[in-house]
Structures are given as structure tokens and as C-alpha cells.
Short mmCIF file of C-alpha atoms and ligand atoms in Angstrom, two decimals:
data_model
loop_
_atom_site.label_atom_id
_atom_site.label_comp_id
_atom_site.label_asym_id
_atom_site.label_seq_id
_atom_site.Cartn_x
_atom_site.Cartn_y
_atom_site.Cartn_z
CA UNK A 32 110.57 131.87 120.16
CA UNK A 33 111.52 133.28 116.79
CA UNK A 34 109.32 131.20 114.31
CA UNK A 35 111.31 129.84 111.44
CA UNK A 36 110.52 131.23 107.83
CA UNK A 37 107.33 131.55 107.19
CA UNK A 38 105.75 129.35 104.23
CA UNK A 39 105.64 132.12 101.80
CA UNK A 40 109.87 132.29 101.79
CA UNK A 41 111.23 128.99 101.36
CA UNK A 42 115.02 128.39 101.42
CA UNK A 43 116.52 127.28 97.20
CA UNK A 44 119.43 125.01 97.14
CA UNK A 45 121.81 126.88 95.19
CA UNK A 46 121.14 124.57 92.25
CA UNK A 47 117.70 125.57 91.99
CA UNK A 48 118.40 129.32 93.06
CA UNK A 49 121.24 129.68 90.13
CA UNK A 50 118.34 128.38 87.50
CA UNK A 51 115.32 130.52 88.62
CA UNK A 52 117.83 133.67 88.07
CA UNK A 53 119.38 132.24 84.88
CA UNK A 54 115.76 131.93 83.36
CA UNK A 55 116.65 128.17 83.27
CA UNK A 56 113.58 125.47 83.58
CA UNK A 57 112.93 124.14 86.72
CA UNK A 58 110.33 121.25 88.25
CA UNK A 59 109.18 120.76 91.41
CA UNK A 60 108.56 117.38 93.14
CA UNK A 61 106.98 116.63 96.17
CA UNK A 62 108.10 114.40 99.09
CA UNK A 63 105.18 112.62 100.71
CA UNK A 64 104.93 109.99 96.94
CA UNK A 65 108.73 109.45 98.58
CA UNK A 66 107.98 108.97 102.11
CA UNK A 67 104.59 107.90 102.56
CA UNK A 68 103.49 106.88 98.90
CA UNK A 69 106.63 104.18 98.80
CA UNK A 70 108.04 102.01 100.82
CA UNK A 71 111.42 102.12 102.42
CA UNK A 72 114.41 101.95 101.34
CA UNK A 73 113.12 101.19 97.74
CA UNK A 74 112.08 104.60 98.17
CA UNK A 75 115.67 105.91 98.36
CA UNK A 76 116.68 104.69 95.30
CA UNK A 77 113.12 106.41 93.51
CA UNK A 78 114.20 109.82 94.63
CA UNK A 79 117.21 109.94 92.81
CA UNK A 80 115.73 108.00 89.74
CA UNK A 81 112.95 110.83 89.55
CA UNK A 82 115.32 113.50 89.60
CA UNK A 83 117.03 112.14 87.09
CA UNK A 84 114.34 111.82 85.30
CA UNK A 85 113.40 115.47 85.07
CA UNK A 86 117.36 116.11 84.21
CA UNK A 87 116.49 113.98 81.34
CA UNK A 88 113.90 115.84 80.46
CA UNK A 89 115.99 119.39 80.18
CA UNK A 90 115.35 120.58 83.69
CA UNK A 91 116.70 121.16 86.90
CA UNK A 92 114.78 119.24 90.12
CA UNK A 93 113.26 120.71 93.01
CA UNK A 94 112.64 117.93 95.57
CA UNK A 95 110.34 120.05 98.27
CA UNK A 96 109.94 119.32 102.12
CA UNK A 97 109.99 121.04 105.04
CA UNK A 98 112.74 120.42 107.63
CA UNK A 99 112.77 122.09 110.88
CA UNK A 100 110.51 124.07 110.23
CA UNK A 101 111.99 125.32 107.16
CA UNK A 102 110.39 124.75 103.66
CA UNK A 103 112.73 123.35 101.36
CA UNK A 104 112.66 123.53 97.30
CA UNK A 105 115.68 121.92 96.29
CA UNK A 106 116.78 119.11 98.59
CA UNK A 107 120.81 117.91 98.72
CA UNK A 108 121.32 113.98 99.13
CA UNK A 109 121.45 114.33 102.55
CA UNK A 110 118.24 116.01 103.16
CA UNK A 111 117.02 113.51 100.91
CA UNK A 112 117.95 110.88 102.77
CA UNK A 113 116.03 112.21 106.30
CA UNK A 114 112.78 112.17 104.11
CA UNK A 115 113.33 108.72 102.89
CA UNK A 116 114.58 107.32 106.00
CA UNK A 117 112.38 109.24 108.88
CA UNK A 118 109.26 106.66 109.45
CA UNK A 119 108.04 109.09 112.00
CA UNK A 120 108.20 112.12 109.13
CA UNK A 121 104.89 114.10 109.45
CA UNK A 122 102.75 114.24 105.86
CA UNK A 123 101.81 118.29 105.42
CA UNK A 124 99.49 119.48 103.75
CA UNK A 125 99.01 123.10 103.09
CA UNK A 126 97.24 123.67 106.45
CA UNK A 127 99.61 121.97 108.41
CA UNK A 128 102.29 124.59 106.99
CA UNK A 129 102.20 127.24 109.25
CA UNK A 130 102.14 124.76 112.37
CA UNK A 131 105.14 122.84 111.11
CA UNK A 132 106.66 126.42 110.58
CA UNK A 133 106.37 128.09 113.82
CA UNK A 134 106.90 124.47 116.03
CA UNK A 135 110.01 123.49 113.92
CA UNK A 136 108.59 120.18 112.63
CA UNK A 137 110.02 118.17 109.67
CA UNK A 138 107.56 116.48 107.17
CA UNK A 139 107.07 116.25 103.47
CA UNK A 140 104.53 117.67 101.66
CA UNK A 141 101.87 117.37 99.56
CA UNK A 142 100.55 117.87 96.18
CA UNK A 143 98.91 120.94 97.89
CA UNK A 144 101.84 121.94 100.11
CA UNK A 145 104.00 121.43 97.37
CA UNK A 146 102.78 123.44 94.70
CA UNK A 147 102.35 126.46 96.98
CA UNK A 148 105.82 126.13 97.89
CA UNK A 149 106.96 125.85 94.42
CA UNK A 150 104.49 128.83 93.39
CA UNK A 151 106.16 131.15 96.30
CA UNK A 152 109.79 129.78 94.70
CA UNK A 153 108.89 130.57 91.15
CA UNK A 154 109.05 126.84 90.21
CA UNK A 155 105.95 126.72 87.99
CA UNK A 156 106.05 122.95 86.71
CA UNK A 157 105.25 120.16 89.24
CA UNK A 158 105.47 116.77 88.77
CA UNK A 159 103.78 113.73 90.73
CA UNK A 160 102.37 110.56 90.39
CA UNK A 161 98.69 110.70 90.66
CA UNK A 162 96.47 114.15 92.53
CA UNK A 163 94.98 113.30 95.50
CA UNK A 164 90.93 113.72 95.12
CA UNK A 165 87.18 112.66 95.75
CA UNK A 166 87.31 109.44 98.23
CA UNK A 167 84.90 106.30 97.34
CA UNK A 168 82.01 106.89 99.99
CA UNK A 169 83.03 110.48 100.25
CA UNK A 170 79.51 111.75 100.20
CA UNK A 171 79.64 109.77 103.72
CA UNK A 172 82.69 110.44 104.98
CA UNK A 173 83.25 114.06 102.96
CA UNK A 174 86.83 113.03 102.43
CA UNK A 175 88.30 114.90 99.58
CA UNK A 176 91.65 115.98 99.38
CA UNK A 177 93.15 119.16 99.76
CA UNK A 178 94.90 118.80 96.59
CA UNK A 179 91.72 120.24 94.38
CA UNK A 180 91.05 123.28 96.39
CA UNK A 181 95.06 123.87 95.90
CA UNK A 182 95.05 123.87 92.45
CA UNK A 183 91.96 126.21 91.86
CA UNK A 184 94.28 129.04 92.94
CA UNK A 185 98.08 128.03 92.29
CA UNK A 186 99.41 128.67 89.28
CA UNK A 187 101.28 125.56 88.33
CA UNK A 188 101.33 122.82 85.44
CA UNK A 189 100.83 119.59 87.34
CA UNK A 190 102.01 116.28 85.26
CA UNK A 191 100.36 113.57 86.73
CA UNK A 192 98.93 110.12 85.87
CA UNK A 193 95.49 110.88 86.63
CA UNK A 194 94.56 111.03 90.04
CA UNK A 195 94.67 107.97 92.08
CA UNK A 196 92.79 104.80 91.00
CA UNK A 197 91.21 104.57 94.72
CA UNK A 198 89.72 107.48 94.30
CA UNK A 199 86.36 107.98 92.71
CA UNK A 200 87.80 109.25 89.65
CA UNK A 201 84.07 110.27 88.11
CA UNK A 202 84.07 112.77 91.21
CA UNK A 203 86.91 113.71 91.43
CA UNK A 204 86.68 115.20 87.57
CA UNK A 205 83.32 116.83 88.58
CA UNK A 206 85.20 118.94 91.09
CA UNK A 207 88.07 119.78 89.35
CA UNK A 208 85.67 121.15 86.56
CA UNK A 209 83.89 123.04 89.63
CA UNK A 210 86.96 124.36 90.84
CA UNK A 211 87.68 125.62 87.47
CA UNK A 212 90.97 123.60 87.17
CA UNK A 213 92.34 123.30 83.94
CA UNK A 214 92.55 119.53 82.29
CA UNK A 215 94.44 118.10 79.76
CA UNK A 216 95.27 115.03 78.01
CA UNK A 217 98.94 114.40 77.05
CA UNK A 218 98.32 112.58 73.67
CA UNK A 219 94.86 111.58 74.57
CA UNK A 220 91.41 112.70 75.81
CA UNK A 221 91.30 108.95 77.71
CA UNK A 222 91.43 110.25 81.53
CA UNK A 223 94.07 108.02 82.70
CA UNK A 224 93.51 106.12 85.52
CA UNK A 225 97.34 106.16 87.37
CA UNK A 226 97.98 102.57 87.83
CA UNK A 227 95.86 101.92 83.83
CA UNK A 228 96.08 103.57 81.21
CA UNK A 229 92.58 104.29 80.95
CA UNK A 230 90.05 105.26 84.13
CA UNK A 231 87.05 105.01 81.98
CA UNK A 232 86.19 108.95 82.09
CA UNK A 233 87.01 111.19 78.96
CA UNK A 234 88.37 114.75 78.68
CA UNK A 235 87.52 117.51 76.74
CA UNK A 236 91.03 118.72 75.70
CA UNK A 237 94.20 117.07 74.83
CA UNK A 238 97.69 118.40 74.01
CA UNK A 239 99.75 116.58 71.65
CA UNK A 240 103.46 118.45 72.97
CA UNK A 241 105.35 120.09 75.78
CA UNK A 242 105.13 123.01 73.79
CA UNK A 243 101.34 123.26 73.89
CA UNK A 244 101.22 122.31 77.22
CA UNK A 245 103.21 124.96 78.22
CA UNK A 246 101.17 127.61 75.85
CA UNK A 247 98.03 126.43 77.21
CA UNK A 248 99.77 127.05 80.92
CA UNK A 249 100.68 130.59 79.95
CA UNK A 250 97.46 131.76 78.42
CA UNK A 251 96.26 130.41 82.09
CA UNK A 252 98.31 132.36 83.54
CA UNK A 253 97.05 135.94 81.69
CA UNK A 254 93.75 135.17 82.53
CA UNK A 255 93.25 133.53 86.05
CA UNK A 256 94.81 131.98 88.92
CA UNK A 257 95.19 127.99 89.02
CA UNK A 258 96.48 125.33 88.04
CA UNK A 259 96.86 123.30 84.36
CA UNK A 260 96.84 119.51 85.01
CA UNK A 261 98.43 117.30 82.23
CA UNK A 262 97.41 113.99 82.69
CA UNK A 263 100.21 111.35 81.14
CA UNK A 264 99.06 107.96 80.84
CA UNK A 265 101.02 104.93 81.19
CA UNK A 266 101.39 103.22 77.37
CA UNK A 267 99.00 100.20 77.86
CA UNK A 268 102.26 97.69 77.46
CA UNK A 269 103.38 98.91 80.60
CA UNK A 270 100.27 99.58 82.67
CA UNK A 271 98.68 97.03 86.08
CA UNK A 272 97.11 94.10 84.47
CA UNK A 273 93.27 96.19 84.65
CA UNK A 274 91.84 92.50 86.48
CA UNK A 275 94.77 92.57 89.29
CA UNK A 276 94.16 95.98 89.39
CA UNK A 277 90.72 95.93 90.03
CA UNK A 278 90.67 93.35 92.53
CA UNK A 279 93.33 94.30 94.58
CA UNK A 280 92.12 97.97 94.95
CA UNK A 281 88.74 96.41 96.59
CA UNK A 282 90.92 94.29 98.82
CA UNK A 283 92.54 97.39 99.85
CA UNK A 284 90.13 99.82 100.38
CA UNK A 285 87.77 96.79 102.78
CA UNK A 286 91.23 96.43 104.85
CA UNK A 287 90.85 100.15 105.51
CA UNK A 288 87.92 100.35 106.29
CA UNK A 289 88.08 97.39 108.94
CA UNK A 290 91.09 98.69 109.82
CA UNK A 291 89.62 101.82 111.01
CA UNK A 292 91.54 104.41 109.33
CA UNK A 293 90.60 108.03 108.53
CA UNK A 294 91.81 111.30 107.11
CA UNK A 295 95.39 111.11 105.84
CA UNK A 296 96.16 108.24 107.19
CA UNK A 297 94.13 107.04 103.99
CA UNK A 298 95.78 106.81 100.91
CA UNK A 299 99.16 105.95 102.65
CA UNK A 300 97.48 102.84 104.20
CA UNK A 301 95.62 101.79 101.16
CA UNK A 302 98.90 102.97 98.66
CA UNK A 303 101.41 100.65 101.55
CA UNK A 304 98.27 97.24 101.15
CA UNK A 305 98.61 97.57 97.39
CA UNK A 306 102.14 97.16 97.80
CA UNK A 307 101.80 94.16 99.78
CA UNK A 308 98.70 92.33 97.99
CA UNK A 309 100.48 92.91 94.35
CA UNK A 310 103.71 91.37 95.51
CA UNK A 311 105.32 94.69 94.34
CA UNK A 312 103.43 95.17 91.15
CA UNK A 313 101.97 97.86 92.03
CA UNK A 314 105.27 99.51 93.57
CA UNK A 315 106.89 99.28 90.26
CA UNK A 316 104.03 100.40 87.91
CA UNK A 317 104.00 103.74 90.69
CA UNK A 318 107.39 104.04 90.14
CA UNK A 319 107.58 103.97 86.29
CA UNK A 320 104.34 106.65 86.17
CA UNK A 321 106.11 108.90 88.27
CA UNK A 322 109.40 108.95 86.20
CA UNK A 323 107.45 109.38 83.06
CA UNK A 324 105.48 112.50 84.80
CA UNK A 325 108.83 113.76 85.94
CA UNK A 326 110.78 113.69 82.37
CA UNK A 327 107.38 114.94 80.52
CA UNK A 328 107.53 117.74 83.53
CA UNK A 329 111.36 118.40 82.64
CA UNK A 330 110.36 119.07 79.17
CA UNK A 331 107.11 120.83 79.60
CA UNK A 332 109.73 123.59 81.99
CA UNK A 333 112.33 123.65 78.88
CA UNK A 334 109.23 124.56 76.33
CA UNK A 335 108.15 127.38 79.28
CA UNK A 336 111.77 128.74 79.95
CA UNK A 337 111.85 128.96 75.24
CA UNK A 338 108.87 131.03 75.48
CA UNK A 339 108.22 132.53 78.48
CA UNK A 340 104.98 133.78 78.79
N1 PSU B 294 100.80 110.23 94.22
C1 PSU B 294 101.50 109.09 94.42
N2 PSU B 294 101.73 108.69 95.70
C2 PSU B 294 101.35 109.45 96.77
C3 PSU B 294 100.63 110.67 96.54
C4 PSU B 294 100.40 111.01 95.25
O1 PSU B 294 101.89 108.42 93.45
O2 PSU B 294 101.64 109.08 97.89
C5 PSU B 294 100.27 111.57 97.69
C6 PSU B 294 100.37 113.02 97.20
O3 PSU B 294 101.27 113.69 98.03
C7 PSU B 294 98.98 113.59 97.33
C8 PSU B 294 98.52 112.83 98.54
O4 PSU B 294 98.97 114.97 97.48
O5 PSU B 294 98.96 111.49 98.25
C9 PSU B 294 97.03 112.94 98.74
O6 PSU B 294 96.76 112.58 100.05
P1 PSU B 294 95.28 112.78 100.61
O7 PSU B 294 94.44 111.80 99.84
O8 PSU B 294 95.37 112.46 102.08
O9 PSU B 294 94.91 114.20 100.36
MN1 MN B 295 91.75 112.77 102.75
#
């Protein structure tokens, strides 16, 4: 059997393809916040809201999945809909590329998967909601996600909230610094913590503009590989109340654990009881940090395609 095209040459919409050789700004998103990070259908209605978002911003979006086999940057309403609606649709990260490439599988991807597919597009701005990173208890269970290793070699800006609050976000700063991954603040040197404004860990560096941000990416770019993460908090009026917050992420992460569930099956579990145990407060704070990453993202590309580096 033929195998279908090979991660390293995914297929542009025409959208996208027509911006990339216009020198316009472009910003990728990734699928598995859409299929596996919120619930259906509400997560229908979020797809189109974040792309509109980074149109707001002064870009052109690059939803990313991979659909029969073929890795997608730039998804038409359609194709947005199988992600959205598929309950089956496998979650791939950058290892589980090549198989979903050469077996013809469907699934979304990753922060990891999806900014090496963006990277191979020449889509250099990402947006998400919050990285993937150290697990609570990983130094048991050595769960960390693929999303750190990622970014120590793929040269994208990643706007994100912080990584996610069920994380151990102490750790998970210790090995981005390790992996030599680039952090800033947007406005702040408070590490957010996705959900709240404020994780309790500082930063070093802060930018205070998209235009920084997107200097600070470039002079990455001349020197190393990797990526520049620009972590956006939520304004504190429109963060998780920080006491429902932190009791409902311990409720969570003991119904996982006595639930029995391992390795990626992890954050979507834990993401899908927050959900539940919030009544939906948690759903719409997600939501709102995701379309603020993905109109800071939009402008972040504009400031890159103004001076490109
Ligand atoms: N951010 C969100 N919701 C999500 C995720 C991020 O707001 O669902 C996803 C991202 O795709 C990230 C993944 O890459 O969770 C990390 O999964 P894991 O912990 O299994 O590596
Ligand atoms: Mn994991």
C-alpha cells in the first residue's frame, strides 16, 4: 500500500496556502483542545469562535488534524465538523504521526503534533489553551507530556495560558528551563496558571506587546532551534473562582486515579470531570482563555509578517 503523505508534507487549504505565499500572518491551532479538551457539540460552536478569534486578531487560521492519514493545516467546515463530531477520533501526538500516516487513521493532534505540522507548513505562531507538562506524582508514574520535548526543537511562538492547572506547574517550569524553552510573560512575570490568573510560580521575562513577542521569537530563531512560549493570563475579573478551582481539581485528579486511568487518557478524563463537577464553569473559563490566546496569537503573526525576521 502506498502510504499517504508523510508528516513532513502536510496538505494547506487554499486559504492558508494563498497567505504563506502572500507573506500574510498565519496561526496555527490544534484539534485535540476541540475534540478531546471540550465537550460535544459545545465544542462545535468553539472551533469557529477561535478562528474567529485569530481573524480578529489580523490573521488567517490554521485549524490542524490529520484525516486519513493526511495531515491537515487549514481545515474547511466540513472537516471541522468530523473532528468535533467523531467520539472515536484518535488523540496524536507526534509519535503517533507516522502510524496514523502510513495506516490512514484520522485523529487530532497535539500541542506536539501540532506545532511540527505547523513548523513543516511555515505557520510559525500557534495558539492553545494551556501546554501539556509535568503530571502531579510524575516522579512515580514519569508522566510528562510530549509537549516539552516538542518545543525544545520547533521553532514556534506558542500563546498559551500557562500550562494546565493539573499539572505540577513548579515542574513543569523546571523542565521547560532544562529543555531550554523560551518563556515569557504577556504583561506580567506572574506564571499564569490556565484556569487563574496566577499559578503561584514567577518568570524571569515578560513582554509588554505583540511586537516584542514577535522580536524576541525572531532573535530565537537566529540563534537556536525551539520554541518561544507567551504565557497570557486570564484578567483576574474573568478567571475560576481560585477556591472552586482548587477543590474541584483534587476531586478530579482522586476520580482518576480510582478510575484507573493512564497515559493520554489523562488530561482528557480529568479536563471532561472538571466539566462535570463545575457545572460548566470550568468549560467556559477554557473557552474564554483559548480565544484570548488565539486573538493575542493573530496579532503576535501580524507583528511577525511587519518585520519578518
Ligand atoms: N489545552 C487545553 N485543552 C486540551 C489540551 C490543551 O485547553 O485538551 C491538550 C493539548 O492538545 C495538549 C494535550 O497538547 O492536552 C496534552 O496531553 P498530554 O497531557 O496527554 O500530553
Ligand atoms: Mn501524559
Amino acid at each position: 500500500m502506498t502510504p499517504a503523505n508523510p508528516p513532513s508534507r502536510p496538505v494547506l487549504s487554499s486559504e492558508v496556502a494563498d497567505a504563506l505565499a502572500a507573506g500574510r500572518p498565519v496561526v496555527a491551532l490544534e484539534s485535540t483542545l476541540l475534540a478531546h479538551g471540550l465537550p460535544r457539540p459545545d465544542n462545535r460552536a468553539a472551533a469557529d469562535d477561535v478562528e474567529a478569534a485569530v481573524r480578529a486578531g489580523g490573521a488567517v487560521p490554521a485549524t490542524i488534524a490529520v484525516l486519513d492519514g493526511v495531515p491537515h493545516v487549514g481545515l474547511k467546515p466540513a472537516e471541522i465538523d468530523r473532528v468535533c463530531a467523531d467520539p472515536d477520533l484518535a488523540k496524536l501526538g507526534v509519535r503517533d504521526l507516522p502510524v496514523a500516516a502510513a495506516l490512514g487513521l484520522s485523529g487530532a493532534t497535539t500541542v506536539s503534533s501540532t506545532a511540527l505540522l505547523a513548523e513543516a507548513a511555515g505557520v510559525t505562531v500557534f495558539a492553545t489553551g494551556g501546554l501539556g507538562g509535568v503530571h502531579r506524582l510524575a516522579s512515580e508514574t514519569f508522566d510528562e507530556s510530549a509537549d516539552l520535548t516538542a518545543l525544545s526543537r520547533t521553532s514556534v511562538v506558542v500563546v498559551c495560558a500557562g500550562v494546565k492547572s493539573i499539572l505540577d506547574v513548579p515542574a513543569t517550569l523546571e523542565r521547560l528551563e532544562s529543555l531550554s524553552v523560551t518563556v515569557v510573560g504577556y504583561g506580567t512575570t506572574t506564571f499564569p496558571g490556565f484556569y487563574v490568573a496566577d499559578s503561584g510560580s514567577t518568570l524571569d521575562w515578560s513582554v509588554t506587546d505583540p511586537e516584542q513577542a514577535a522580536a524576541v521569537f525572531a532573535a530565537r530563531r537566529r540563534l537556536a532551534p525551539g520554541a518561544v512560549v507567551v504565557a497570557n493570563p486570564l484578567p483576574a475579573d474573568e478567571q475560576l473562582d481560585p477556591v472552586l478551582h482548587d477543590r474541584v481539581i483534587a476531586d478530579a485528579l482522586a476520580a482518576a486515579d480510582a478510575a484507573g486511568v493512564r497515559g493520554k487518557g489523562v488530561t482528557p478524563f480529568v479536563l471532561d470531570h472538571l466539566h462535570r463537577a463545575s457545572e460548566g464553569a470550568t468549560l467556559a473559563v477554557n473557552v474564554r482563555l483559548v480565544l484570548r490566546n488565539a486573538e493575542l496569537a493573530g496579532r503576535i503573526a501580524a507583528a511577525l509578517a511587519a518585520s519578518p525576521a
